[in-house]
Coordinates of C-alpha atoms in Angstrom, one line a residue:
X1 CA -36.2 15.8 -33.4
X2 CA -39.9 13.5 -33.9
X3 CA -41.6 13.3 -30.1
X4 CA -42.4 9.8 -29.9
X5 CA -40.7 7.1 -32.0
X6 CA -43.5 4.6 -33.1
X7 CA -41.5 2.0 -35.0
X8 CA -38.4 0.4 -34.5
X9 CA -37.7 -0.6 -37.7
X10 CA -37.2 2.6 -38.1
X11 CA -36.0 3.8 -35.2
X12 CA -32.3 3.4 -35.5
X13 CA -32.7 5.9 -38.3
X14 CA -33.9 8.5 -35.9
X15 CA -33.6 8.3 -32.3
X16 CA -30.8 9.9 -30.9
X17 CA -28.6 10.7 -27.6
X18 CA -30.7 13.0 -27.2
X19 CA -34.3 10.5 -26.6
X20 CA -32.1 7.3 -24.8
X21 CA -31.4 11.1 -22.4
X22 CA -35.1 11.7 -22.1
X23 CA -36.5 7.6 -21.9
X24 CA -33.8 7.1 -19.0
X25 CA -34.1 10.2 -17.2
X26 CA -30.6 11.2 -17.9
X27 CA -28.6 14.0 -19.2
X28 CA -27.2 13.9 -22.3
X29 CA -23.9 13.6 -21.1
X30 CA -24.4 10.6 -18.7
X31 CA -25.7 8.6 -21.9
X32 CA -22.3 9.7 -23.6
X33 CA -20.5 8.5 -20.9
X34 CA -21.9 5.0 -20.9
X35 CA -22.2 4.3 -25.0
X36 CA -18.6 5.4 -24.7
X37 CA -17.2 4.0 -22.0
X38 CA -15.8 6.1 -19.8
X39 CA -16.3 6.0 -16.0
X40 CA -17.9 8.3 -13.6
X41 CA -21.5 6.4 -14.1
X42 CA -23.7 4.5 -11.7
X43 CA -23.6 0.8 -12.7
X44 CA -28.1 1.2 -11.9
X45 CA -27.7 4.6 -13.7
X46 CA -25.6 2.5 -16.9
X47 CA -28.7 0.2 -17.2
X48 CA -31.3 2.3 -16.9
X49 CA -28.8 4.3 -20.1
X50 CA -28.3 1.7 -22.2
X51 CA -32.3 -0.3 -21.6
X52 CA -33.4 2.7 -23.0
X53 CA -30.6 2.3 -25.9
X54 CA -32.0 -1.0 -26.6
X55 CA -35.7 0.1 -25.8
X56 CA -35.5 2.7 -29.2
X57 CA -33.0 -0.2 -30.7
X58 CA -30.1 2.7 -31.3
X59 CA -27.5 0.0 -31.2
X60 CA -26.4 -3.2 -33.3
X61 CA -26.5 -6.0 -31.5
X62 CA -23.3 -6.3 -31.1
X63 CA -22.6 -2.8 -30.0
X64 CA -25.1 -3.2 -27.3
X65 CA -23.6 -6.1 -25.8
X66 CA -19.9 -4.4 -26.1
X67 CA -21.3 -1.6 -24.1
X68 CA -22.6 -3.2 -21.9
X69 CA -19.8 -4.8 -20.6
X70 CA -17.9 -3.0 -17.5
X71 CA -15.1 -1.0 -18.5
X72 CA -11.8 -3.4 -19.0
X73 CA -10.2 -2.7 -15.0
X74 CA -7.2 -0.6 -15.5
X75 CA -4.3 -2.9 -13.8
X76 CA -0.2 -1.9 -12.9
X77 CA 2.4 -4.2 -12.1
X78 CA 5.8 -2.1 -10.6
X79 CA 8.0 -4.5 -10.7
X80 CA 12.4 -4.3 -9.3
X81 CA 14.8 -3.2 -12.3
X82 CA 14.6 -5.5 -15.5
X83 CA 18.6 -6.7 -14.5
X84 CA 16.5 -9.6 -12.0
X85 CA 15.7 -12.1 -15.1
X86 CA 13.4 -13.6 -13.2
X87 CA 11.6 -10.5 -12.5
X88 CA 12.5 -9.5 -16.7
X89 CA 10.7 -12.9 -17.3
X90 CA 7.4 -11.5 -15.3
X91 CA 6.8 -8.1 -16.8
X92 CA 7.9 -10.0 -20.3
X93 CA 4.5 -12.5 -20.0
X94 CA 2.5 -9.9 -18.3
X95 CA 3.0 -7.5 -22.2
X96 CA 2.1 -10.9 -23.9
X97 CA -0.5 -12.6 -22.1
X98 CA -3.7 -9.7 -23.0
X99 CA -5.1 -12.5 -25.2
X100 CA -5.2 -15.4 -21.6
X101 CA -6.4 -12.1 -19.3
X102 CA -9.3 -11.2 -21.9
X103 CA -11.8 -13.7 -20.0
X104 CA -11.4 -11.0 -17.0
X105 CA -12.0 -8.3 -18.7
X106 CA -8.6 -6.2 -17.7
X107 CA -6.3 -4.1 -19.0
X108 CA -2.2 -4.5 -17.6
X109 CA 1.0 -2.4 -17.8
X110 CA 4.3 -2.9 -16.0
X111 CA 7.4 0.0 -15.0
X112 CA 10.5 -1.3 -13.5
X113 CA 11.3 0.8 -11.3
X114 CA 13.5 1.4 -8.6
X115 CA 12.6 -2.1 -6.1
X116 CA 15.6 -0.7 -3.5
X117 CA 14.2 2.9 -2.3
X118 CA 11.8 3.2 -0.4
X119 CA 11.4 6.7 -0.9
X120 CA 11.5 6.3 -5.3
X121 CA 8.5 3.4 -4.4
X122 CA 6.4 5.1 -2.1
X123 CA 6.3 8.0 -5.1
X124 CA 6.6 5.5 -8.1
X125 CA 2.8 3.9 -5.7
X126 CA 0.9 6.5 -5.6
X127 CA 2.2 8.0 -9.6
X128 CA 0.5 5.2 -10.9
X129 CA -1.9 3.3 -8.6
X130 CA -3.5 6.5 -9.1
X131 CA -3.3 5.8 -12.9
X132 CA -5.3 2.7 -12.3
X133 CA -8.0 0.3 -10.8
X134 CA -5.4 -1.6 -8.6
X135 CA -1.4 -2.2 -8.3
X136 CA 0.2 -5.1 -7.3
X137 CA 4.5 -4.7 -6.6
X138 CA 7.8 -6.6 -4.4
X139 CA 7.1 -4.3 -1.0
X140 CA 9.8 -3.1 0.7
X141 CA 9.2 -2.8 4.6
X142 CA 9.4 0.9 5.6
X143 CA 7.1 3.3 7.0
X144 CA 6.6 5.1 3.5
X145 CA 5.7 2.2 1.8
X146 CA 3.2 1.2 4.3
X147 CA 1.4 4.7 4.1
X148 CA 1.4 4.8 0.4
X149 CA -0.2 1.7 0.7
X150 CA -2.9 3.3 2.7
X151 CA -3.3 6.0 0.9
X152 CA -4.2 4.3 -1.9
X153 CA -6.7 1.7 -0.4
X154 CA -8.2 4.3 1.5
X155 CA -9.1 6.6 -2.6
X156 CA -10.4 3.2 -3.8
X157 CA -7.3 1.1 -5.3
X158 CA -7.5 -2.1 -4.3
X159 CA -3.3 -3.5 -3.3
X160 CA -1.4 -6.4 -3.7
X161 CA 1.8 -7.2 -3.3
X162 CA 3.6 -9.8 -4.8
X163 CA 6.6 -11.9 -4.1
X164 CA 7.3 -9.6 -0.7
X165 CA 5.1 -9.1 1.7
X166 CA 3.8 -5.5 3.9
X167 CA 2.6 -5.8 7.6
X168 CA 0.4 -3.9 8.8
X169 CA -1.0 -2.6 5.8
X170 CA -4.3 -2.7 4.4
X171 CA -3.1 -4.1 0.7
X172 CA -6.3 -6.1 0.2
X173 CA -3.9 -9.9 -0.2
X174 CA -0.2 -11.2 -1.1
X175 CA 1.3 -13.7 -4.0
X176 CA 4.4 -16.0 -3.4
X177 CA 5.7 -18.9 -2.3
X178 CA 5.4 -18.8 1.9
X179 CA 9.1 -17.3 1.9
X180 CA 9.7 -19.0 5.4
X181 CA 9.6 -22.3 4.0
X182 CA 11.1 -21.7 1.2
X183 CA 14.8 -21.0 3.7
X184 CA 14.1 -23.3 5.0
X185 CA 13.5 -26.1 2.0
X186 CA 16.6 -24.1 1.5
X187 CA 18.3 -25.5 4.3
X188 CA 17.4 -28.7 3.7
X189 CA 18.4 -28.8 0.6
X190 CA 21.9 -27.8 0.8
X191 CA 22.5 -30.0 4.9
X192 CA 21.1 -32.9 2.4
X193 CA 23.8 -32.3 -0.7
X194 CA 26.4 -32.2 1.9
X195 CA 26.2 -34.5 3.3
X196 CA 26.3 -36.3 7.3
X197 CA 30.6 -36.4 7.2
X198 CA 30.6 -32.2 6.2
X199 CA 27.2 -31.1 8.1
X200 CA 28.2 -33.1 11.5
X201 CA 32.0 -34.0 11.1
X202 CA 33.7 -35.6 14.2
X203 CA 35.8 -34.6 16.7
X204 CA 39.4 -32.4 15.5
X205 CA 37.8 -31.4 12.2
X206 CA 36.5 -28.2 11.5
X207 CA 32.5 -27.3 10.3
X208 CA 31.4 -26.6 7.6
X209 CA 31.0 -23.5 6.4
X210 CA 28.4 -21.9 4.6
X211 CA 27.3 -18.5 3.3
X212 CA 24.1 -16.0 2.1
X213 CA 23.7 -13.2 0.1
X214 CA 20.7 -11.1 -0.6
X215 CA 18.4 -8.7 -2.7
X216 CA 18.1 -7.0 0.9
X217 CA 16.7 -7.5 3.9
X218 CA 14.4 -4.6 3.7
X219 CA 12.4 -7.5 1.7
X220 CA 10.3 -9.7 3.8
X221 CA 10.3 -12.2 2.1
X222 CA 14.1 -11.7 1.9
X223 CA 14.5 -11.6 5.6
X224 CA 12.1 -14.3 6.3
X225 CA 14.0 -17.6 3.6
X226 CA 16.7 -16.3 6.1
X227 CA 15.1 -16.6 8.7
X228 CA 14.1 -20.2 7.4
X229 CA 17.4 -21.1 5.8
X230 CA 19.2 -20.6 9.2
X231 CA 16.6 -22.4 11.4
X232 CA 16.7 -25.4 9.5
X233 CA 20.2 -25.3 9.4
X234 CA 19.7 -24.9 13.3
X235 CA 17.7 -28.1 13.4
X236 CA 19.2 -30.0 11.4
X237 CA 23.3 -29.8 11.9
X238 CA 23.6 -27.1 14.3
X239 CA 27.6 -28.1 14.0
X240 CA 27.5 -26.2 10.4
X241 CA 29.1 -22.1 10.6
X242 CA 26.7 -19.2 8.8
X243 CA 29.7 -17.0 7.7
X244 CA 28.0 -13.8 5.9
X245 CA 25.4 -12.1 5.3
X246 CA 25.9 -10.1 2.0
X247 CA 23.5 -7.4 0.6
X248 CA 23.5 -7.8 -3.7
X249 CA 20.5 -5.8 -4.8
X250 CA 20.0 -8.5 -7.4
X251 CA 22.3 -7.3 -9.3
X252 CA 25.4 -10.1 -10.9
X253 CA 27.8 -7.7 -11.5
X254 CA 27.0 -7.1 -7.1
X255 CA 26.4 -10.8 -6.6
X256 CA 29.3 -11.4 -8.2
X257 CA 31.7 -9.1 -6.5
X258 CA 30.3 -10.8 -3.1
X259 CA 30.8 -14.0 -3.3
X260 CA 34.8 -13.7 -4.8
X261 CA 34.5 -11.8 -1.8
X262 CA 33.5 -14.8 0.2
X263 CA 35.0 -17.4 -1.6
X264 CA 38.4 -15.5 -1.4
X265 CA 38.1 -15.1 1.9
X266 CA 36.5 -18.1 2.9
X267 CA 38.3 -20.9 0.3
X268 CA 36.8 -24.1 2.4
X269 CA 33.9 -22.5 1.4
X270 CA 31.6 -25.5 1.7
X271 CA 27.9 -23.8 0.6
X272 CA 26.3 -20.7 -0.6
X273 CA 23.2 -19.7 -0.6
X274 CA 21.2 -16.8 -2.8
X275 CA 18.2 -15.2 -1.3
X276 CA 17.6 -13.2 -3.5
X277 CA 17.9 -13.0 -8.0
X278 CA 20.3 -12.5 -10.1
X279 CA 22.0 -15.9 -9.3
X280 CA 24.4 -15.7 -12.7
X281 CA 26.6 -13.4 -11.0
X282 CA 27.2 -15.7 -8.3
X283 CA 27.8 -18.9 -10.7
X284 CA 30.3 -16.7 -13.0
X285 CA 32.9 -16.2 -9.2
X286 CA 32.3 -19.6 -8.6
X287 CA 33.8 -20.7 -12.0
X288 CA 36.3 -18.3 -11.9
X289 CA 38.1 -19.8 -8.9
X290 CA 37.2 -23.5 -9.5
X291 CA 34.7 -23.9 -7.2
X292 CA 32.3 -24.5 -9.4
X293 CA 32.1 -28.6 -8.9
X294 CA 32.5 -27.9 -4.9
X295 CA 30.2 -25.5 -3.1
X296 CA 26.4 -27.1 -2.7
X297 CA 25.4 -23.1 -4.8
X298 CA 20.9 -23.3 -3.4
X299 CA 19.1 -20.4 -5.6
X300 CA 16.0 -18.9 -6.7
X301 CA 14.2 -18.5 -9.7
X302 CA 14.2 -20.2 -12.4
X303 CA 15.2 -18.8 -15.1
X304 CA 17.8 -19.2 -18.4
X305 CA 21.2 -17.6 -16.8
X306 CA 20.2 -20.5 -13.6
X307 CA 18.0 -23.3 -16.3
X308 CA 22.2 -23.5 -17.7
X309 CA 23.9 -23.3 -14.2
X310 CA 21.4 -25.9 -13.1
X311 CA 22.9 -27.6 -16.9
X312 CA 26.5 -27.6 -16.1
X313 CA 25.8 -28.8 -12.4
X314 CA 27.1 -24.8 -10.4
X315 CA 24.3 -24.7 -9.3
X316 CA 22.8 -27.5 -7.4
X317 CA 19.0 -26.8 -7.0
X318 CA 16.3 -23.8 -7.9
X319 CA 13.2 -23.2 -5.3
X320 CA 11.4 -20.9 -8.2
X321 CA 7.4 -20.1 -8.5
X322 CA 6.0 -19.9 -12.2
X323 CA 5.6 -16.2 -13.3
X324 CA 2.3 -17.6 -15.2
X325 CA 1.0 -18.3 -12.2
X326 CA 1.6 -14.9 -9.9
X327 CA 0.6 -12.9 -12.8
X328 CA -2.9 -15.0 -12.9
X329 CA -3.2 -15.0 -9.2
X330 CA -3.5 -11.8 -9.4
X331 CA -6.2 -10.9 -12.2
X332 CA -8.5 -13.2 -9.9
X333 CA -7.7 -10.8 -6.6
X334 CA -8.7 -8.0 -8.6
X335 CA -11.7 -9.7 -10.5
X336 CA -13.1 -11.3 -7.2
X337 CA -13.1 -7.6 -5.4
X338 CA -14.5 -6.2 -8.2
X339 CA -17.1 -8.4 -8.0
X340 CA -16.8 -7.6 -3.7
X341 CA -16.1 -11.8 -3.5
X342 CA -13.7 -12.9 -0.9
X343 CA -9.8 -11.4 -2.3
X344 CA -8.7 -15.2 -2.2
X345 CA -11.6 -17.3 -3.3
X346 CA -11.1 -19.4 -5.6
X347 CA -7.1 -18.3 -5.6
X348 CA -4.6 -21.3 -5.7
X349 CA -1.8 -20.8 -3.0
X350 CA 1.9 -20.1 -5.0
X351 CA 3.0 -24.0 -4.2
X352 CA 6.9 -23.7 -3.9
X353 CA 8.9 -25.9 -7.0
X354 CA 12.4 -27.4 -7.1
X355 CA 13.8 -27.8 -9.6
X356 CA 16.9 -29.6 -10.3
X357 CA 18.7 -30.7 -13.8
X358 CA 17.2 -34.1 -13.6
X359 CA 13.7 -33.0 -13.2
X360 CA 13.9 -29.7 -15.9
X361 CA 10.8 -28.9 -17.7

């Protein structure tokens, strides 16, 4: 091995890893990690190694530029089961958005997991979070989940809550609509669709009856939607009677059974608000009972199923947040955290889109 490389023209043919290590004052193992973009090397050390490699003309310019880039952030999204069509769409977008995400230097993966069991969610958070630089997930409001989040953050893994937030945790940011405002919007729409004579009947007429179906009130987001909905109704039409709140776990078959029970129990039911997903189950119950054009129905999440229900008039309005914007906001937040910027720098708040049959995109 030559003691010194004297000619750049011949350097590439003679320079070796050991030469770069000597020039940078590091071990050959460190050089190997830097050149192969393996983790565990400080930024300042990486820059010294790359400067030495450049001076020795060890790499072609294109390879040198590539090697100098920080390794991609490994991000994982933990989503509820695929039976929730909106969550399926969210996962599908993550799966095929690699080209759009390339400028952010990230690698995204997603997993559909049991979303209503806090023990399983906490375990999966710790398992997948420890294999990544950042994790985004739909949170359950539970001490086990909160402890898992705080443990990951203490270990250096950034956490973002998605669609439903987690109180008193060390998560970096929340990405999703204002769920209380969403509930109030649903209440306003339902009252307006029902009309004044129904929501505020005159003497001798029974008050209108309204029912709700939630995915789970263990989701803070669903709880906030329910509260916003009830408060809006109390302000606009205090005579309306809310007759039931059922949980359907965002499953179409369960929602169908819950909706059929409510429809059978209350033949004069005037309106229904599906707080979570799987509105197709509620729509099936309405159609089977011949009530699809009589009961005002407000739901969440624009999917192929809810689109069809809007078109045929079973569903009157859908409140939605666009999957692409949700994913991109998460990626921007993780990028900000890596660059030591404020988590929400340049990140726009998620807006509530109200979709009717006449303005379907």
